[in-house]
Coordinates of C-alpha atoms and ligand atoms in Angstrom, one line a residue:
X1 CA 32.8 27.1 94.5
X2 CA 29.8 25.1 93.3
X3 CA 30.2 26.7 89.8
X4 CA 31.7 23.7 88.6
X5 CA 35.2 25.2 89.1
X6 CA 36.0 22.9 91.1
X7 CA 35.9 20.0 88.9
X8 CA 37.5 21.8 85.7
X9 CA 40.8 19.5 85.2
X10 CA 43.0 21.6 83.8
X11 CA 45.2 20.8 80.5
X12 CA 49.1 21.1 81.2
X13 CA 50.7 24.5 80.6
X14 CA 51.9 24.6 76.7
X15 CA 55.6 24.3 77.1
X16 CA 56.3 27.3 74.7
X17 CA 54.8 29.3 77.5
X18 CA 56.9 28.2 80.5
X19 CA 60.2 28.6 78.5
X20 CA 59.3 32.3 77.4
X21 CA 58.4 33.2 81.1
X22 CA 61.7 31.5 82.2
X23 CA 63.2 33.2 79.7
X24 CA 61.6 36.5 79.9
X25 CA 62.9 40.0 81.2
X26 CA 60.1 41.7 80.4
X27 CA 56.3 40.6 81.2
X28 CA 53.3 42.8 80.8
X29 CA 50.1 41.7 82.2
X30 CA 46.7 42.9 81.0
X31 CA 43.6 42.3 83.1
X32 CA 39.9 42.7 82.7
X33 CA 37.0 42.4 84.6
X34 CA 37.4 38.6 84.4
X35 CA 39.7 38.1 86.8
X36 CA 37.6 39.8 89.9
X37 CA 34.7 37.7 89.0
X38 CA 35.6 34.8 90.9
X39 CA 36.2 37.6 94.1
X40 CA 31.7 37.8 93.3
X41 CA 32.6 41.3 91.4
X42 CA 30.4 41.3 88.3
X43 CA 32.1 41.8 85.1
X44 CA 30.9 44.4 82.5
X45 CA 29.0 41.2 80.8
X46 CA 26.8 40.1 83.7
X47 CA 23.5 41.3 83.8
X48 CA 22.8 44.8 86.0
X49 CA 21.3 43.8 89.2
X50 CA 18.9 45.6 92.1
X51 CA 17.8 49.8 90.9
X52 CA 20.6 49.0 87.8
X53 CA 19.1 46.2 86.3
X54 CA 17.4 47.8 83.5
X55 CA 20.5 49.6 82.3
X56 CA 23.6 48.4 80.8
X57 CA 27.0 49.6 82.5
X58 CA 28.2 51.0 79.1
X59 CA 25.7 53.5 79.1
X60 CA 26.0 54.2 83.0
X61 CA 29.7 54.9 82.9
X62 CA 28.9 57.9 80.9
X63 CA 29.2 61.2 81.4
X64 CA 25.6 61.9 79.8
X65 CA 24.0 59.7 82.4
X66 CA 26.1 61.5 84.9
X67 CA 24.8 64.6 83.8
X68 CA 21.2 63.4 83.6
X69 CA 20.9 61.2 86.6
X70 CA 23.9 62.0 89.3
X71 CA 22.0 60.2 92.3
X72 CA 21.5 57.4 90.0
X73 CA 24.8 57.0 89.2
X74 CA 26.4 58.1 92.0
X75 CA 24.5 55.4 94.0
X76 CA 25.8 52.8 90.9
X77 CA 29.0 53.3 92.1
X78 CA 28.8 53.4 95.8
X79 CA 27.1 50.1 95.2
X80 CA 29.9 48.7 93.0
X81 CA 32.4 50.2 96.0
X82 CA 30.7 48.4 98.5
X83 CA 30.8 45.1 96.9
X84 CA 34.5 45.6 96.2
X85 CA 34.9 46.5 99.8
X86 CA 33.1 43.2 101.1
X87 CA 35.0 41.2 98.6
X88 CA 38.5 39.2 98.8
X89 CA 41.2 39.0 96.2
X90 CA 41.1 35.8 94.6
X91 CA 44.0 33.0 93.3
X92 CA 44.3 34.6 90.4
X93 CA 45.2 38.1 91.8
X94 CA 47.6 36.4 94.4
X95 CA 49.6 34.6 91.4
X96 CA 49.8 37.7 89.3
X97 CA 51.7 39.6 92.7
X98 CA 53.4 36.3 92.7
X99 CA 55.0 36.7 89.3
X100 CA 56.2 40.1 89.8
X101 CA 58.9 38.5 92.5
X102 CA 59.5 35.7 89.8
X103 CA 60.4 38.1 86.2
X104 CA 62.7 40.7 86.4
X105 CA 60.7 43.7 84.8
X106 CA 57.1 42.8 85.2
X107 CA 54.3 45.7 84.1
X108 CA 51.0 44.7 85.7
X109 CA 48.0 46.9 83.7
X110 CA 44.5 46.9 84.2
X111 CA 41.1 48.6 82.9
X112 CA 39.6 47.5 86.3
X113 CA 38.6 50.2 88.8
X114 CA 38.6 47.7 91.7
X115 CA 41.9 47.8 94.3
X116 CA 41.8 43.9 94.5
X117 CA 45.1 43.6 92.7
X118 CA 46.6 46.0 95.4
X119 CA 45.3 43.9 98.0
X120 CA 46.4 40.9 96.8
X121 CA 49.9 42.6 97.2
X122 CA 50.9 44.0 93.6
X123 CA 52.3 47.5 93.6
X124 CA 52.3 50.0 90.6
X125 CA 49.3 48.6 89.2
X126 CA 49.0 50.9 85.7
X127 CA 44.8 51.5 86.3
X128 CA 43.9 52.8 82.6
X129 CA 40.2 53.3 83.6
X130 CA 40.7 54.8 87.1
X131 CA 40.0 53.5 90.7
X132 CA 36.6 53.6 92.4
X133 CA 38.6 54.5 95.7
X134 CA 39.8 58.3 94.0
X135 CA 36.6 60.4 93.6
X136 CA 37.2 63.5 92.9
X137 CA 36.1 67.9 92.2
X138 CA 34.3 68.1 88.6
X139 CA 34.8 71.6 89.6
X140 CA 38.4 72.0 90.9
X141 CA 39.5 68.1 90.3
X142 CA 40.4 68.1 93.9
X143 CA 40.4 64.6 95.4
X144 CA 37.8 63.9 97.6
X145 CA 37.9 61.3 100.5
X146 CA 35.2 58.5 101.0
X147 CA 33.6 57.9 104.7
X148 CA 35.8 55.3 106.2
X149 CA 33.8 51.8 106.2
X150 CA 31.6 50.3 104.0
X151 CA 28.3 52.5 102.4
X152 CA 25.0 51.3 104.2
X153 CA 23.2 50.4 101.4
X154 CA 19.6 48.1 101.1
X155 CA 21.0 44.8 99.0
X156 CA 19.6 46.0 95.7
X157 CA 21.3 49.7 96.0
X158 CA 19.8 52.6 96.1
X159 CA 20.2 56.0 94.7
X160 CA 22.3 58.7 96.4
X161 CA 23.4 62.4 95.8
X162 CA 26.9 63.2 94.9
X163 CA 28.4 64.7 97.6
X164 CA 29.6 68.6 96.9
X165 CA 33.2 69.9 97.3
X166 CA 34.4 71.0 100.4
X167 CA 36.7 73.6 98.3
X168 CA 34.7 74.9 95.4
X169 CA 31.3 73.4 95.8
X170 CA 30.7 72.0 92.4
X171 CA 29.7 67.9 92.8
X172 CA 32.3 65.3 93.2
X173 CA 32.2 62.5 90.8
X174 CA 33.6 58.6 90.5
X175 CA 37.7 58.5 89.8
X176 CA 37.2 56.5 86.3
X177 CA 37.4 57.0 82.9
X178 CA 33.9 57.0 81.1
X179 CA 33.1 56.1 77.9
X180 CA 34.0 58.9 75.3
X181 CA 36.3 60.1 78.1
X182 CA 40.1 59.8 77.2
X183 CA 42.6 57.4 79.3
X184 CA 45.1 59.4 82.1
X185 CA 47.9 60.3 79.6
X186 CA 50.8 58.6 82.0
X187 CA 49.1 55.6 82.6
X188 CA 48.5 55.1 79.2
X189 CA 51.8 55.8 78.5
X190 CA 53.7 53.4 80.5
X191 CA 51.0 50.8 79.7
X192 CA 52.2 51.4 75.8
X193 CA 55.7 51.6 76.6
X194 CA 55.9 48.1 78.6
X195 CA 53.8 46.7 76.1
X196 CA 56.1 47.5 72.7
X197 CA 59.3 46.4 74.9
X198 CA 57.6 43.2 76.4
X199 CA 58.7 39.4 75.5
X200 CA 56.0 38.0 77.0
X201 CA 52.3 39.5 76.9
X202 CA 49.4 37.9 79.1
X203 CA 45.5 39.0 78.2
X204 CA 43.5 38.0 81.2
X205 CA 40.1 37.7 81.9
X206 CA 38.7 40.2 79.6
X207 CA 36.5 40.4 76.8
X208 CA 39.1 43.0 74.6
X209 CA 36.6 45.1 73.6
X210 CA 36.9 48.3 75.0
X211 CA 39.5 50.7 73.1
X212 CA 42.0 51.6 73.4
X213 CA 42.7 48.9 76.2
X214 CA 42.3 46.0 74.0
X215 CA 44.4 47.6 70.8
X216 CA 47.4 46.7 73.6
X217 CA 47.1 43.1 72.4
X218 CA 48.0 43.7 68.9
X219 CA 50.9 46.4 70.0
X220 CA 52.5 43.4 71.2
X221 CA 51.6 41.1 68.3
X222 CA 53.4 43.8 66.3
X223 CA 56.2 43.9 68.8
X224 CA 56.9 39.9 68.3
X225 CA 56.0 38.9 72.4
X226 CA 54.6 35.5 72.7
X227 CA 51.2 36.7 73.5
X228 CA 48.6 34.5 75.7
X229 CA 44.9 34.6 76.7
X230 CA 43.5 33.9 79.7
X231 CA 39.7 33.2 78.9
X232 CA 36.5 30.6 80.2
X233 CA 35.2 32.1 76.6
X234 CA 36.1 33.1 73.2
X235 CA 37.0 36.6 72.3
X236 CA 37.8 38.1 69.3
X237 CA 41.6 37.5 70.5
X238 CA 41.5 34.3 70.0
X239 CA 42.7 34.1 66.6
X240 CA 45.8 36.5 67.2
X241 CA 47.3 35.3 70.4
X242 CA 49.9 32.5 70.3
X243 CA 48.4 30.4 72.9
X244 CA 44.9 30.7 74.5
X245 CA 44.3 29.0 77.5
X246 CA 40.5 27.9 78.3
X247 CA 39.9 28.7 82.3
X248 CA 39.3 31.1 84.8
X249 CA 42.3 32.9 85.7
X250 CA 41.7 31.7 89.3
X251 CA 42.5 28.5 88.5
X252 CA 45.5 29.1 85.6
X253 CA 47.4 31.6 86.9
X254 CA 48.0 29.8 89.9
X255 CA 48.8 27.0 87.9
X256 CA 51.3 28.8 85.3
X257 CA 53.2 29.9 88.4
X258 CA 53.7 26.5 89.9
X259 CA 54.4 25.2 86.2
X260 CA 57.0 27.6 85.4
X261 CA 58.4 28.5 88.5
X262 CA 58.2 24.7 90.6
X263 CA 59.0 25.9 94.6
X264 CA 58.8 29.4 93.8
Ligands
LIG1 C1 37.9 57.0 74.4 C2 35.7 52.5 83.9 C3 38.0 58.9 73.1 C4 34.3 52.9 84.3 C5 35.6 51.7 81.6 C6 37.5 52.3 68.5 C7 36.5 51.5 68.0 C8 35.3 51.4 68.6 C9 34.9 52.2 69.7 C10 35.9 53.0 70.2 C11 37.1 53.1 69.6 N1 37.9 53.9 70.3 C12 37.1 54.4 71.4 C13 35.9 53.9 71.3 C14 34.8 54.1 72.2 C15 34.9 53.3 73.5 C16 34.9 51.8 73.3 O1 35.9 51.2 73.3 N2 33.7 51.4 73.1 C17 33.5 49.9 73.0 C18 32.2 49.5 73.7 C19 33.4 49.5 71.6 N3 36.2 53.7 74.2 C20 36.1 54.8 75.0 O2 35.2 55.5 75.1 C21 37.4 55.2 75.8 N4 37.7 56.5 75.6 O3 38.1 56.4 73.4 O4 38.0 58.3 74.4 C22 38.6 60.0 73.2 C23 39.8 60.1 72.6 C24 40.5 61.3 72.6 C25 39.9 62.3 73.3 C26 38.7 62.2 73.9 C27 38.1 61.0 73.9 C28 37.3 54.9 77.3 C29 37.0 53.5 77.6 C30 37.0 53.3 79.1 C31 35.6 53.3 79.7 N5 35.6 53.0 81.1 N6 35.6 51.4 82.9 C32 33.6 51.9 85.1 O5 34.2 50.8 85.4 O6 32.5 52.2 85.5 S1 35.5 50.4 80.4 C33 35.0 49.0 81.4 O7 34.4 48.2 80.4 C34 36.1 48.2 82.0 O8 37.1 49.0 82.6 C35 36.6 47.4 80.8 O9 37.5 48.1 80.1 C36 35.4 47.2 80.0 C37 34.8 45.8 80.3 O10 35.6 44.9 79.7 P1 36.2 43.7 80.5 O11 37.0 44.2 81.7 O12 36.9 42.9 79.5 O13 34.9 43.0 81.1 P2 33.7 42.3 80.3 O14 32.6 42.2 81.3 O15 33.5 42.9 79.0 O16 34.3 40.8 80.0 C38 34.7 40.0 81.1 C39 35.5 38.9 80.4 O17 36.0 38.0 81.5 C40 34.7 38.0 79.5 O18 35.5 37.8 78.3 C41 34.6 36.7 80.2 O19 34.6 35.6 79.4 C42 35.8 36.7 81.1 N7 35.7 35.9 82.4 C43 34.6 35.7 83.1 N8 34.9 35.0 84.2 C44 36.3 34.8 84.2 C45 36.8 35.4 83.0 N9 38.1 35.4 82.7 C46 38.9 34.7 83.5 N10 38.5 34.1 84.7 C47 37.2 34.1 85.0 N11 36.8 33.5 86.1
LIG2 ZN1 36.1 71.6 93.8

């Protein structure tokens, strides 16, 4: 890690924190694209790279650029697949499956479309945005199965035509939720309902600007959960949470586990 991870020292775990987890039924976890950066999955921040790097991923995950440029997006996200196939959970995802063995009711939600958390050995991951691995029918909506393996694409990506429907014909398109697109109404659901019933709420690795994903914060501001951010940078959460912790979540999560749960 020659980011200069390796030599962040970081401060003890407040103690307010440890108590309310040992105390805790009820945990909710939120988690951004933050916490697969470390796995070498750009976030939504970093800067496009190879046939993307003029645009900005806001305006590719729409349904407009769908509709103008299918192979270019469609080759966007075969690109993103492949370099979440190739990639390896990280410390941070490995704590967070940790802590669902450690708190009775633990609710682990996330706007990512990646299945790193899965890998990492969490189950019932609430995905608000979608999963990159559940294309499906624009046509029919029937789910449609990826080649096994991991695309052949030249390093900078390239761009490729949506497949077609095996049932109706009409073009298959990525399983996530685009801008102007609303959340899956269960998922969103169960992400609200966890929230408003949590003690403890944890805000990690994202930038909590996308709605309504980052209004789940404040639900559980209103709810009176001791609320935490998990953030190398500010965000505009910083003011509202009760503590914010300063690091990557690769390094803090693992850390908060050992703090709070010592032998666990
Ligand atoms: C909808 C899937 C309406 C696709 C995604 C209210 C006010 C203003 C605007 C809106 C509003 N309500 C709705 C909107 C519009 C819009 C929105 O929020 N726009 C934003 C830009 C203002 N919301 C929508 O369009 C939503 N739909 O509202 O529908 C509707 C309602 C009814 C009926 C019909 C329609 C849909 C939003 C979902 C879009 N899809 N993803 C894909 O992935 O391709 S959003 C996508 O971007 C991600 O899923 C994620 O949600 C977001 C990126 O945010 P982060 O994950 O936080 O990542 P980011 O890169 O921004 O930040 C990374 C962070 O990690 C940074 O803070 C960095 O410091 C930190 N970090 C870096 N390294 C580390 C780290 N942290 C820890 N450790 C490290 N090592
Ligand atoms: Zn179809």
């Amino acid at each position: 890690m020659g980011n200069g991870l390796r030599t962040l020292v970081l401060p003890a775990v407040d103690a307010r924190l440890i108590e309310a987890l040992r105390a805790a039924t009820r945990v909710v976890v939120l988690t951004g694209a933050g916490v697969s950066s470390e796995s070498g999955v750009p976030t939504f921040r970093d800067r496009q790279s190879g046939l993307w790097e003029t645009f900005d991923a806001a305006e590719l995950a729409t349904p407009s650029a769908y509709a103008r440029d299918p192979a270019l997006v469609w080759g966007w996200y075969e690109w993103r697949r492949a370099t979440v196939l190739a990639a390896q959970p990280n410390a941070g995802h490995r704590a967070l499956a940790a802590m669902a063995g450690l708190v009775p009711q633990f609710t682990l939600i996330t706007q990512n479309v990646d299945d790193l958390h899965e890998r990492a050995g969490s189950s019932c991951v609430v995905h608000l945005h979608g999963e990159l691995s559940r294309p499906y029918c624009e046509g029919c909506r029937q789910g449609y199965a990826h080649a096994p393996g991991v695309p052949e694409l030249p390093p900078g990506g390239k761009r490729i035509e949506p497949p077609r429907c095996a049932a109706c014909g009409a073009r298959i398109r990525p399983g996530v939720v685009w801008f102007g697109e609303s959340l899956p109404h269960l998922p969103w659901l169960a992400a609200l309902e966890a929230t408003r019933a949590c003690e403890v709420f944890l805000c990690c690795g994202t930038s909590a600007v996308v709605q309504p994903a980052a209004s789940l914060a404040n639900f559980a501001i209103d709810a009176g959960a001791l609320t935490v951010q998990v953030n190398p940078n500010q965000t505009d959460l910083d003011a509202s949470v009760t503590v914010a912790i300063r690091g990557p979540t690769g390094m803090v999560l693992p850390q908060l586990v050992r703090e709070t749960w010592p032998g666990a």
